[in-house]
Amino acid sequence: GAVVSQHPSWVICKSGTSVKIECRSLDFQATTMFWYRQFPKQSLMLMATSNEGSKATYEQGVEKDKFLINHASLTLSTLTVTSAHPEDSSFYICSARGRGSDIFQPQHFGDGTRLSIL
Amino acid sequence: AQKITQTQPGMFVQEKEAVTLDCTYDTSDPSYGLFWYKQPSSGEMIFLIYQGSYDQQNATEGRYSLNFQKARKSANLVISASQLGDSAMYFCAMREVYNTDKLIFGTGTRLQVFP
């Protein structure tokens, strides 16, 4: 089945650091990628949708200058948390959808990244 | 308004018994898909089962079945013969084709299977 790889799995860093998270589709071309954020014991909240070669579309309330998304190729999207602070600590998980995917196809998820800002 | 509602924060079930996890949804889109995902403590999202809005029959995948009642806008997940490894968070999600084309999740239900 389709595989989405997310890296790194864990990040612990100091406040003020910028952190980059990669999301790769390993065996299909991901025309659309989604970035979700999940706080402990809560649901996944969609942050933004990115289409290959175009700017990401951010959900209401998500700071686009804080969470930079790049989807430069059909297999790679990156989320950069700029100048991270403790309140940015969370579980970030990406998801990818292939070309021509319709409602009958499930979105494939990476394994997530646990970000802890000290 | 909540698009996806899961009213059970937590459920307990004994091993080998069946359990139903509730999910109701709200949409005006005639074309939509409903999905169930399992999230173990390690965090990954595991796709379990899918139901399309035009599907006439309830979806089944091994021990998982989806009780789809379109008029009631409910899509409950039934897990038969529960196993200890089924203990996890379970999320119901919906994708509307015309309205948003995004996968939106419910708040989840934590299932605990005990021996």
Tab-separated table of C-alpha atoms in Angstrom:
chain	number	residue	atom	x	y	z
A	1	GLY	CA	0.000	0.000	0.000
A	2	ALA	CA	0.922	3.649	-0.242
A	3	VAL	CA	3.567	4.803	2.191
A	4	VAL	CA	4.168	8.237	3.614
A	5	SER	CA	7.383	8.859	5.488
A	6	GLN	CA	7.729	11.664	8.001
A	7	HIS	CA	10.987	12.804	9.522
A	8	PRO	CA	12.060	13.390	12.223
A	9	SER	CA	9.941	11.397	14.660
A	10	TRP	CA	11.021	13.417	17.684
A	11	VAL	CA	12.436	16.895	18.040
A	12	ILE	CA	13.490	18.562	21.257
A	13	CYS	CA	14.973	22.013	20.925
A	14	LYS	CA	15.381	25.358	22.589
A	15	SER	CA	12.909	28.186	22.309
A	16	GLY	CA	13.650	30.403	19.316
A	17	THR	CA	14.890	27.589	17.110
A	18	SER	CA	13.346	26.909	13.719
A	19	VAL	CA	12.415	23.303	13.080
A	20	LYS	CA	11.857	21.647	9.716
A	21	ILE	CA	9.683	18.546	9.331
A	22	GLU	CA	9.724	16.537	6.119
A	23	CYS	CA	6.910	14.520	4.633
A	24	ARG	CA	7.630	12.216	1.717
A	25	SER	CA	5.410	9.982	-0.360
A	26	LEU	CA	7.532	6.937	-1.089
A	27	ASP	CA	5.635	5.084	-3.777
A	28	PHE	CA	3.182	7.522	-5.293
A	29	GLN	CA	3.002	11.094	-6.495
A	30	ALA	CA	1.378	13.249	-3.859
A	31	THR	CA	-0.307	16.118	-5.631
A	32	THR	CA	-1.819	17.299	-2.367
A	33	MET	CA	-0.388	17.133	1.121
A	34	PHE	CA	-2.021	18.085	4.374
A	35	TRP	CA	-0.493	19.125	7.664
A	36	TYR	CA	-2.296	18.426	10.912
A	37	ARG	CA	-1.561	19.332	14.484
A	38	GLN	CA	-2.652	17.287	17.470
A	39	PHE	CA	-2.498	18.334	21.106
A	40	PRO	CA	-2.483	15.615	23.770
A	41	LYS	CA	-5.779	13.781	24.042
A	42	GLN	CA	-7.306	15.886	21.289
A	43	SER	CA	-8.228	15.388	17.684
A	44	LEU	CA	-6.259	16.193	14.570
A	45	MET	CA	-6.716	19.784	13.491
A	46	LEU	CA	-5.995	20.624	9.879
A	47	MET	CA	-3.412	23.382	9.622
A	48	ALA	CA	-2.914	23.729	5.903
A	49	THR	CA	-3.264	22.124	2.515
A	50	SER	CA	-0.467	22.242	0.006
A	51	ASN	CA	-0.564	21.457	-3.675
A	52	GLU	CA	2.619	20.738	-5.555
A	53	GLY	CA	4.098	23.867	-7.044
A	54	SER	CA	1.693	26.330	-5.464
A	55	LYS	CA	1.320	28.180	-2.190
A	56	ALA	CA	-0.240	26.417	0.741
A	57	THR	CA	-3.762	27.218	1.854
A	58	TYR	CA	-3.900	27.771	5.582
A	59	GLU	CA	-6.853	27.142	7.851
A	60	GLN	CA	-8.314	30.019	9.791
A	61	GLY	CA	-6.246	30.884	12.835
A	62	VAL	CA	-3.031	29.289	11.590
A	63	GLU	CA	-0.162	31.749	11.256
A	64	LYS	CA	1.377	31.327	7.830
A	65	ASP	CA	4.521	33.178	8.873
A	66	LYS	CA	4.976	30.848	11.829
A	67	PHE	CA	4.294	27.623	9.943
A	68	LEU	CA	5.997	27.729	6.565
A	69	ILE	CA	4.954	25.028	4.148
A	70	ASN	CA	6.762	24.130	0.980
A	71	HIS	CA	5.614	21.521	-1.523
A	72	ALA	CA	8.329	21.743	-4.106
A	73	SER	CA	7.954	18.292	-5.636
A	74	LEU	CA	5.377	15.549	-6.039
A	75	THR	CA	7.029	13.511	-3.320
A	76	LEU	CA	8.089	16.043	-0.709
A	77	SER	CA	6.434	18.655	1.467
A	78	THR	CA	8.087	20.413	4.375
A	79	LEU	CA	6.693	22.222	7.389
A	80	THR	CA	9.011	24.698	9.086
A	81	VAL	CA	8.056	25.961	12.517
A	82	THR	CA	9.867	29.271	12.697
A	83	SER	CA	11.187	30.670	15.954
A	84	ALA	CA	9.442	27.928	17.886
A	85	HIS	CA	8.182	28.566	21.395
A	86	PRO	CA	6.883	26.184	24.075
A	87	GLU	CA	3.290	26.707	22.954
A	88	ASP	CA	4.247	25.258	19.564
A	89	SER	CA	5.002	21.941	21.259
A	90	SER	CA	2.652	19.416	19.745
A	91	PHE	CA	2.322	16.346	17.552
A	92	TYR	CA	2.499	17.256	13.875
A	93	ILE	CA	1.366	14.740	11.289
A	94	CYS	CA	1.272	14.946	7.529
A	95	SER	CA	-0.989	13.246	5.063
A	96	ALA	CA	-0.777	12.798	1.328
A	97	ARG	CA	-3.208	12.249	-1.475
A	98	GLY	CA	-2.243	11.054	-4.927
A	99	ARG	CA	-3.126	12.312	-8.357
A	100	GLY	CA	-6.665	11.534	-9.320
A	101	SER	CA	-7.589	10.417	-5.820
A	102	ASP	CA	-11.269	10.560	-5.195
A	103	ILE	CA	-13.422	10.181	-2.142
A	104	PHE	CA	-12.996	6.441	-2.405
A	105	GLN	CA	-9.333	6.597	-1.542
A	106	PRO	CA	-8.133	7.033	2.028
A	107	GLN	CA	-5.492	9.612	2.761
A	108	HIS	CA	-2.199	8.124	3.823
A	109	PHE	CA	-0.514	9.475	6.907
A	110	GLY	CA	3.040	9.764	8.062
A	111	ASP	CA	3.942	8.516	11.520
A	112	GLY	CA	4.005	12.031	12.954
A	113	THR	CA	6.582	14.236	14.623
A	114	ARG	CA	6.557	14.997	18.333
A	115	LEU	CA	7.911	18.501	18.793
A	116	SER	CA	8.968	19.660	22.243
A	117	ILE	CA	10.221	23.198	22.695
A	118	LEU	CA	12.065	23.874	25.939
B	1	ALA	CA	-21.196	23.620	13.594
B	2	GLN	CA	-19.486	20.338	14.291
B	3	LYS	CA	-19.066	18.378	11.124
B	4	ILE	CA	-18.160	15.125	12.826
B	5	THR	CA	-19.371	14.190	16.289
B	6	GLN	CA	-18.103	11.343	18.406
B	7	THR	CA	-20.009	11.388	21.678
B	8	GLN	CA	-18.079	8.657	23.471
B	9	PRO	CA	-14.810	9.930	24.935
B	10	GLY	CA	-13.989	6.449	26.187
B	11	MET	CA	-15.267	2.915	25.833
B	12	PHE	CA	-14.406	-0.337	27.564
B	13	VAL	CA	-14.919	-3.776	26.103
B	14	GLN	CA	-13.934	-7.232	27.165
B	15	GLU	CA	-11.708	-9.262	24.934
B	16	LYS	CA	-13.597	-11.266	22.282
B	17	GLU	CA	-16.702	-9.124	22.637
B	18	ALA	CA	-18.037	-6.731	19.981
B	19	VAL	CA	-18.073	-2.979	20.466
B	20	THR	CA	-19.716	-0.114	18.593
B	21	LEU	CA	-18.113	3.306	18.357
B	22	ASP	CA	-20.538	6.069	17.447
B	23	CYS	CA	-20.090	8.739	14.813
B	24	THR	CA	-22.562	11.252	13.440
B	25	TYR	CA	-21.868	13.798	10.769
B	26	ASP	CA	-23.318	16.908	9.256
B	27	THR	CA	-23.058	17.861	5.613
B	28	SER	CA	-25.080	19.300	2.786
B	29	ASP	CA	-22.694	17.908	0.200
B	30	PRO	CA	-24.332	15.034	-1.726
B	31	SER	CA	-20.944	13.379	-2.259
B	32	TYR	CA	-18.842	12.522	0.715
B	33	GLY	CA	-16.734	9.786	2.170
B	34	LEU	CA	-16.600	8.594	5.736
B	35	PHE	CA	-13.465	7.061	7.189
B	36	TRP	CA	-12.372	5.457	10.408
B	37	TYR	CA	-8.781	5.623	11.596
B	38	LYS	CA	-7.084	3.971	14.544
B	39	GLN	CA	-4.353	5.805	16.425
B	40	PRO	CA	-2.323	3.700	18.873
B	41	SER	CA	-0.239	5.369	21.558
B	42	SER	CA	2.698	5.518	19.158
B	43	GLY	CA	0.789	8.121	17.153
B	44	GLU	CA	0.496	6.792	13.641
B	45	MET	CA	-2.868	6.971	11.912
B	46	ILE	CA	-4.005	3.589	10.637
B	47	PHE	CA	-6.790	3.535	8.067
B	48	LEU	CA	-9.477	0.980	8.959
B	49	ILE	CA	-12.521	1.325	6.772
B	50	TYR	CA	-14.300	3.600	4.326
B	51	GLN	CA	-17.932	4.263	3.343
B	52	GLY	CA	-19.012	6.385	0.410
B	53	SER	CA	-22.211	8.399	0.467
B	54	TYR	CA	-23.568	6.532	-2.534
B	55	ASP	CA	-22.696	3.070	-1.278
B	56	GLN	CA	-25.757	0.936	-0.840
B	57	GLN	CA	-24.155	-1.659	1.377
B	58	ASN	CA	-22.338	-1.250	4.654
B	59	ALA	CA	-18.577	-1.509	4.358
B	60	THR	CA	-16.738	-4.405	5.985
B	61	GLU	CA	-13.025	-5.065	6.426
B	62	GLY	CA	-12.213	-8.156	8.412
B	63	ARG	CA	-13.327	-7.559	12.009
B	64	TYR	CA	-14.387	-3.998	11.199
B	65	SER	CA	-17.757	-3.064	9.811
B	66	LEU	CA	-19.397	0.284	9.337
B	67	ASN	CA	-23.055	0.690	10.228
B	68	PHE	CA	-24.016	3.412	7.769
B	69	GLN	CA	-27.413	5.025	8.297
B	70	LYS	CA	-27.586	7.830	5.792
B	71	ALA	CA	-30.929	9.268	6.865
B	72	ARG	CA	-29.679	9.530	10.441
B	73	LYS	CA	-26.264	10.743	9.251
B	74	SER	CA	-24.486	8.178	11.327
B	75	ALA	CA	-21.527	5.964	10.510
B	76	ASN	CA	-20.809	3.797	13.517
B	77	LEU	CA	-17.799	1.497	13.610
B	78	VAL	CA	-18.378	-2.029	14.830
B	79	ILE	CA	-15.378	-4.052	15.963
B	80	SER	CA	-16.143	-7.731	16.392
B	81	ALA	CA	-14.157	-10.159	18.520
B	82	SER	CA	-12.135	-7.426	20.231
B	83	GLN	CA	-8.465	-8.041	20.841
B	84	LEU	CA	-6.125	-6.464	23.366
B	85	GLY	CA	-4.293	-4.840	20.461
B	86	ASP	CA	-7.447	-2.944	19.556
B	87	SER	CA	-6.889	-0.618	22.516
B	88	ALA	CA	-6.294	2.777	20.934
B	89	MET	CA	-7.911	6.050	19.920
B	90	TYR	CA	-10.419	5.778	17.114
B	91	PHE	CA	-11.251	8.721	14.896
B	92	CYS	CA	-14.157	9.133	12.531
B	93	ALA	CA	-13.470	11.449	9.608
B	94	MET	CA	-15.320	12.868	6.638
B	95	ARG	CA	-14.295	14.230	3.301
B	96	GLU	CA	-16.791	16.338	1.382
B	97	VAL	CA	-16.139	16.362	-2.332
B	98	TYR	CA	-17.676	19.696	-3.270
B	99	ASN	CA	-17.702	21.733	-0.083
B	100	THR	CA	-14.167	21.511	1.206
B	101	ASP	CA	-12.471	18.393	-0.140
B	102	LYS	CA	-10.588	18.123	3.142
B	103	LEU	CA	-10.483	15.285	5.624
B	104	ILE	CA	-12.010	16.520	8.874
B	105	PHE	CA	-11.823	14.510	12.069
B	106	GLY	CA	-14.080	13.960	15.045
B	107	THR	CA	-12.810	14.252	18.604
B	108	GLY	CA	-12.122	10.556	18.899
B	109	THR	CA	-13.032	7.685	21.200
B	110	ARG	CA	-10.492	5.932	23.378
B	111	LEU	CA	-11.157	2.197	23.381
B	112	GLN	CA	-9.781	0.019	26.138
B	113	VAL	CA	-9.966	-3.752	25.706
B	114	PHE	CA	-9.567	-5.726	28.906
B	115	PRO	CA	-8.922	-9.461	29.353
